[in-house]
Short mmCIF file of C-alpha atoms (C1' of nucleotides) in Angstrom, two decimals:
data_model
loop_
_atom_site.label_atom_id
_atom_site.label_comp_id
_atom_site.label_asym_id
_atom_site.label_seq_id
_atom_site.Cartn_x
_atom_site.Cartn_y
_atom_site.Cartn_z
CA MET M 1 86.80 92.07 77.45
CA ARG M 2 84.65 95.42 79.27
CA TRP M 3 87.25 97.04 81.49
CA PRO M 4 86.37 99.76 84.68
CA GLY M 5 89.08 101.82 84.24
CA LYS M 6 90.17 104.69 81.75
CA LYS M 7 89.04 104.85 78.19
CA HIS M 8 92.30 106.37 76.53
CA SER M 9 90.64 108.62 73.87
CA ASN M 10 93.57 108.12 70.98
CA ASP M 11 92.70 104.79 69.45
CA ILE M 12 95.37 102.90 68.01
CA ASP M 13 94.46 101.24 64.18
CA GLY M 14 91.18 102.12 65.07
CA LYS M 15 90.90 99.78 68.67
CA THR M 16 90.54 101.32 71.50
CA LEU M 17 92.79 101.07 74.00
CA MET M 18 91.25 100.37 77.44
CA THR M 19 93.57 100.61 81.05
CA MET M 20 93.07 99.09 84.02
CA LYS M 21 95.86 100.41 86.85
CA ILE M 22 95.73 98.14 89.71
CA ALA M 23 97.75 98.88 93.01
CA THR M 24 99.05 97.84 96.62
CA TRP M 25 100.04 99.33 99.39
CA ASN M 26 100.44 98.04 103.04
CA VAL M 27 99.71 100.99 104.52
CA ASN M 28 100.48 100.22 108.34
CA SER M 29 97.59 102.14 110.14
CA ILE M 30 94.92 103.33 107.15
CA LYS M 31 94.29 105.81 110.09
CA VAL M 32 97.55 107.32 110.58
CA ARG M 33 98.56 107.15 106.13
CA LEU M 34 94.78 108.78 104.96
CA PRO M 35 96.63 111.15 103.96
CA HIS M 36 99.53 109.93 102.11
CA VAL M 37 96.52 107.21 100.79
CA LEU M 38 94.09 110.03 99.32
CA ASP M 39 97.28 112.28 98.02
CA TRP M 40 98.34 109.24 96.06
CA LEU M 41 94.61 108.17 94.72
CA ASP M 42 94.73 111.97 93.31
CA GLY M 43 97.84 111.13 91.60
CA HIS M 44 97.41 107.76 90.47
CA ARG M 45 93.28 107.39 89.94
CA PRO M 46 93.51 103.87 90.11
CA ALA M 47 90.65 101.52 89.24
CA VAL M 48 91.93 99.70 92.19
CA LEU M 49 93.99 99.80 95.24
CA CYS M 50 93.90 97.01 97.60
CA LEU M 51 95.12 98.21 101.09
CA GLN M 52 97.22 96.46 104.09
CA GLU M 53 97.51 96.02 107.06
CA LEU M 54 94.89 98.80 108.03
CA LYS M 55 94.50 98.32 112.17
CA CYS M 56 91.40 99.60 112.29
CA GLU M 57 87.34 97.57 112.28
CA ALA M 58 85.89 97.84 109.53
CA GLY M 59 83.37 100.92 111.63
CA ASN M 60 86.55 102.92 111.83
CA PHE M 61 87.53 102.85 108.44
CA PRO M 62 87.53 106.42 107.32
CA LEU M 63 84.39 106.16 104.85
CA GLU M 64 83.30 109.81 104.45
CA ALA M 65 87.32 110.90 103.15
CA VAL M 66 87.42 107.59 100.67
CA THR M 67 83.42 107.91 99.24
CA ALA M 68 84.19 111.79 99.00
CA ALA M 69 87.54 111.09 96.89
CA GLY M 70 85.46 109.12 94.55
CA TYR M 71 86.21 105.60 95.88
CA HIS M 72 83.58 102.75 96.98
CA ALA M 73 85.44 100.55 99.35
CA LEU M 74 85.16 97.08 100.46
CA ILE M 75 86.02 96.43 104.51
CA ALA M 76 87.85 93.37 106.26
CA GLY M 77 89.14 95.07 109.35
CA GLN M 78 89.64 93.53 113.11
CA LYS M 79 91.22 96.03 116.14
CA ALA M 80 94.80 96.72 116.34
CA TYR M 81 96.00 94.34 113.43
CA ASN M 82 96.23 93.36 110.05
CA GLY M 83 92.65 94.04 108.08
CA VAL M 84 92.19 94.58 104.10
CA ALA M 85 90.36 96.92 101.58
CA LEU M 86 89.01 97.10 98.04
CA LEU M 87 89.11 100.99 96.66
CA SER M 88 87.92 101.14 93.74
CA LEU M 89 86.07 103.59 91.36
CA GLN M 90 83.82 101.75 90.51
CA PRO M 91 81.77 99.25 92.93
CA GLY M 92 82.84 95.70 93.33
CA SER M 93 81.00 92.82 93.30
CA ASP M 94 80.63 89.29 94.98
CA PRO M 95 82.67 90.27 97.39
CA VAL M 96 84.20 87.00 99.71
CA ILE M 97 86.41 88.26 102.67
CA GLY M 98 89.21 85.40 103.77
CA ILE M 99 89.66 82.42 102.45
CA PRO M 100 86.34 80.40 102.40
CA GLY M 101 87.00 76.93 104.77
CA PHE M 102 90.14 77.96 106.32
CA GLU M 103 88.80 78.74 109.25
CA ASP M 104 91.05 82.38 110.71
CA PRO M 105 90.23 85.05 113.05
CA GLN M 106 93.25 87.09 111.25
CA GLN M 107 91.39 89.17 108.49
CA ARG M 108 94.49 89.18 105.60
CA VAL M 109 91.89 88.31 102.58
CA ILE M 110 89.01 90.27 100.52
CA ALA M 111 88.21 89.53 97.03
CA ALA M 112 85.65 91.01 94.48
CA THR M 113 85.35 91.24 90.84
CA TYR M 114 85.33 94.68 88.76
CA GLY M 115 84.48 94.16 85.45
CA GLU M 116 85.63 90.56 84.27
CA VAL M 117 88.66 91.14 86.53
CA ARG M 118 88.76 89.59 90.31
CA VAL M 119 91.00 91.04 92.19
CA ILE M 120 91.81 90.32 95.40
CA SER M 121 93.91 92.28 97.99
CA VAL M 122 96.02 90.20 100.59
CA TYR M 123 98.27 90.17 104.18
CA CYS M 124 100.08 86.48 103.62
CA PRO M 125 101.57 86.02 107.75
CA ASN M 126 105.00 87.67 108.33
CA GLY M 127 106.24 84.31 110.04
CA GLU M 128 108.11 86.04 112.70
CA SER M 129 111.03 83.77 112.67
CA LEU M 130 111.41 79.98 111.85
CA THR M 131 111.02 77.92 114.97
CA SER M 132 107.82 80.31 115.84
CA GLU M 133 104.55 78.72 115.68
CA LYS M 134 103.96 81.85 113.31
CA TYR M 135 105.75 80.23 110.99
CA GLY M 136 103.85 77.31 110.44
CA TYR M 137 100.75 78.99 110.73
CA LYS M 138 102.52 80.78 107.96
CA LEU M 139 103.45 78.15 105.82
CA ARG M 140 99.09 76.63 106.37
CA TRP M 141 98.17 79.93 105.85
CA PHE M 142 99.75 79.72 102.37
CA ALA M 143 98.71 76.01 101.05
CA ALA M 144 94.90 77.14 102.13
CA PHE M 145 95.89 80.31 100.11
CA ARG M 146 96.70 78.29 96.84
CA ASP M 147 94.00 76.28 97.24
CA TYR M 148 91.70 79.03 97.22
CA LEU M 149 93.92 80.48 94.22
CA GLU M 150 93.15 77.35 92.18
CA ALA M 151 89.68 76.96 92.45
CA THR M 152 89.35 81.44 91.89
CA LEU M 153 91.08 80.65 88.61
CA MET M 154 88.33 77.72 87.81
CA ARG M 155 85.59 80.81 87.94
CA TYR M 156 87.76 83.52 87.11
CA PRO M 157 90.68 83.83 84.37
CA LEU M 158 91.60 87.18 84.95
CA LEU M 159 92.46 87.43 88.18
CA VAL M 160 94.78 89.64 89.97
CA VAL M 161 96.27 88.87 93.22
CA ALA M 162 97.75 91.96 95.10
CA GLY M 163 99.32 92.68 98.31
CA ASP M 164 101.92 91.81 100.99
CA TYR M 165 103.14 88.43 100.40
CA ASN M 166 106.19 88.75 103.09
CA VAL M 167 108.06 86.11 100.89
CA ALA M 168 110.94 87.85 98.90
CA PRO M 169 110.64 85.81 96.13
CA GLU M 170 114.38 85.47 94.84
CA ASP M 171 118.04 86.66 96.02
CA ARG M 172 117.60 89.92 93.71
CA ASP M 173 114.84 91.11 95.67
CA VAL M 174 116.71 90.96 98.76
CA TYR M 175 119.79 94.10 100.14
CA ASP M 176 121.76 91.58 101.44
CA PRO M 177 120.93 88.14 100.40
CA VAL M 178 124.07 86.60 102.43
CA ALA M 179 122.88 88.03 105.52
CA TRP M 180 118.62 86.78 105.05
CA LYS M 181 120.19 83.72 103.75
CA GLY M 182 117.51 81.16 105.13
CA GLU M 183 115.93 83.72 107.48
CA VAL M 184 111.97 84.43 107.32
CA LEU M 185 110.60 85.90 104.16
CA CYS M 186 113.43 84.42 102.53
CA SER M 187 113.72 80.37 103.66
CA ASP M 188 113.27 77.89 101.34
CA ALA M 189 110.32 76.77 102.45
CA GLU M 190 108.69 80.37 102.28
CA ARG M 191 109.79 80.63 98.95
CA ALA M 192 108.13 77.35 97.51
CA ALA M 193 104.88 78.35 98.56
CA PHE M 194 104.99 81.63 96.99
CA ALA M 195 106.40 79.53 93.86
CA ALA M 196 103.22 77.61 94.40
CA LEU M 197 101.59 80.30 93.43
CA LEU M 198 103.11 81.23 90.56
CA LYS M 199 102.93 77.24 89.38
CA LEU M 200 98.99 77.69 89.21
CA GLY M 201 99.10 79.82 86.09
CA LEU M 202 100.08 83.74 87.70
CA LYS M 203 103.17 85.83 87.15
CA ASP M 204 104.82 88.36 88.63
CA SER M 205 104.15 91.43 86.99
CA PHE M 206 107.18 93.11 88.46
CA ARG M 207 109.01 90.68 87.00
CA LEU M 208 107.92 90.49 83.19
CA PHE M 209 109.62 94.08 82.62
CA GLU M 210 113.06 94.93 82.86
CA GLN M 211 113.47 96.51 86.48
CA ALA M 212 116.41 98.62 87.67
CA ASP M 213 118.53 96.33 90.37
CA LYS M 214 118.37 96.46 93.68
CA SER M 215 114.09 97.66 93.34
CA TYR M 216 112.37 97.17 96.95
CA SER M 217 108.41 97.95 98.23
CA TRP M 218 109.51 97.25 101.97
CA TRP M 219 112.61 99.50 104.51
CA HIS M 220 112.82 98.68 107.75
CA TYR M 221 112.15 101.89 109.88
CA ARG M 222 115.18 101.06 111.95
CA VAL M 223 118.84 102.15 110.75
CA ASN M 224 118.13 104.78 108.03
CA ALA M 225 117.34 101.64 105.79
CA PHE M 226 115.53 103.68 103.20
CA LYS M 227 118.04 106.20 102.77
CA ARG M 228 120.34 103.17 102.86
CA ASN M 229 118.43 101.00 100.50
CA MET M 230 118.26 98.82 102.68
CA GLY M 231 114.89 96.53 101.19
CA LEU M 232 113.29 93.75 100.48
CA ARG M 233 110.98 92.67 97.72
CA ILE M 234 108.25 91.43 99.53
CA ASP M 235 104.95 93.67 97.98
CA HIS M 236 103.41 91.63 95.00
CA ILE M 237 100.71 91.82 92.28
CA LEU M 238 100.35 88.47 90.65
CA ALA M 239 98.69 88.05 87.93
CA SER M 240 96.89 85.53 86.14
CA ASP M 241 98.20 84.50 82.52
CA PRO M 242 95.64 85.69 80.46
CA LEU M 243 95.98 88.66 82.10
CA ALA M 244 99.31 89.13 82.30
CA LEU M 245 99.24 89.38 78.57
CA THR M 246 98.13 92.71 78.85
CA CYS M 247 100.25 93.88 80.98
CA SER M 248 101.91 97.01 80.34
CA SER M 249 103.79 98.12 83.14
CA CYS M 250 104.50 97.62 86.97
CA ALA M 251 106.65 99.75 89.25
CA ILE M 252 107.37 100.95 92.58
CA ASP M 253 106.57 103.99 94.54
CA LYS M 254 109.50 105.06 96.34
CA GLY M 255 108.36 108.55 96.59
CA PRO M 256 105.40 107.97 99.45
CA ARG M 257 108.12 105.97 101.90
CA ALA M 258 109.89 109.43 101.61
CA LEU M 259 107.53 111.39 103.31
CA GLU M 260 106.60 112.49 106.42
CA ARG M 261 105.48 109.83 108.35
CA PRO M 262 105.58 106.72 106.21
CA SER M 263 104.74 103.19 106.12
CA ASP M 264 107.40 101.21 106.00
CA HIS M 265 106.26 99.88 102.85
CA ALA M 266 105.60 101.39 99.21
CA PRO M 267 102.47 100.95 96.64
CA VAL M 268 103.64 98.75 93.82
CA PHE M 269 101.03 99.51 90.75
CA ALA M 270 100.71 97.56 87.04
CA GLU M 271 98.86 98.28 83.85
CA PHE M 272 96.68 95.82 82.18
CA SER M 273 95.25 96.90 78.57
CA ASP M 274 93.43 95.85 76.06
CA SER M 275 93.19 96.49 72.75
CA SER M 276 90.86 94.47 71.30
CA SER M 277 87.77 96.32 69.12
CA PRO M 278 85.26 97.91 71.90
CA ASN M 279 82.19 95.71 69.88
CA SER M 280 84.41 92.43 70.76
"C1'" DA V 1 127.95 93.67 119.83
"C1'" DT V 2 123.17 95.37 121.10
"C1'" DG V 3 119.92 97.75 119.41
"C1'" DA V 4 117.96 100.94 116.99
"C1'" DC V 5 111.79 102.76 114.40
"C1'" DC V 6 106.75 102.74 113.84
"C1'" DG V 7 101.16 102.01 116.02
"C1'" DG V 8 98.11 100.46 118.88
"C1'" DC V 9 96.55 99.53 123.11
"C1'" DA V 10 96.55 100.64 127.45
"C1'" DC V 11 98.50 101.96 130.90
"C1'" DC V 12 103.36 104.46 132.19
"C1'" DG V 13 105.76 98.93 129.14
"C1'" DC V 14 104.74 95.20 126.04
"C1'" DC V 15 103.49 93.01 121.33
"C1'" DG V 16 103.46 92.48 116.50
"C1'" DG V 17 105.91 94.15 112.47
"C1'" DA V 18 109.84 92.10 108.86
#
DNA sequence: ATGACCGGCACCGCCGGA
């Protein structure tokens, strides 16, 4: 396999270890969060960073600053709401915006290929509440997204789907599972929709490893939720089974959530390795 | 108990977020 990531200098048993770091971050306005994103890119140098909630049209995306940081960008923008992007060290190929065949003015999905790896940046609908019209949209959207991933996996066996899923998959992903029981982001139907994605042959990278209890990726802006660790884990990096076999780590970086004017979400990142011979 | 904090937009409050 060829990886567009870092080539580590140390060989193991005569084999060269290649790694590819893939990250996701709901930035809640790229305009406001640009300094945080540039700092994070500088510190982590991910091969690909999936962004959500740009809240700007593609023409207003701060492309020059991202380019100056050494990153390419593929953008699906929209005024004021939604908007997703893929930032990458190497240019992506075969970009696809949206879910083919699912008409939707909301920009929530963008895909491209990096080396042999297909990467999708996704911002799943929030749903608002179980009685909201938006909840019905959320479930319809998840059904269409499931079918899209099924088709994508047939063409791209090495697939990463990273983003804000707006689903806390299990009670351990919720700071107060009793209070949140049956609420939006935690309802049985939403968890079933998330599980249906995994059933396609995808793994939640975070749960491939031992993790600290009470690990979350989002905290409400209100009531000092971050300091009190009142959070949810709703940002996920799913990896197709063959790629998950090469996943060596997955972590949430709470650092940026503690900065001035933070996003309400923290970045999540995973590292994928391949120790096969470079000539294979 | 209620509302609370943000960002965007377009105004002087509202919507959407989760």
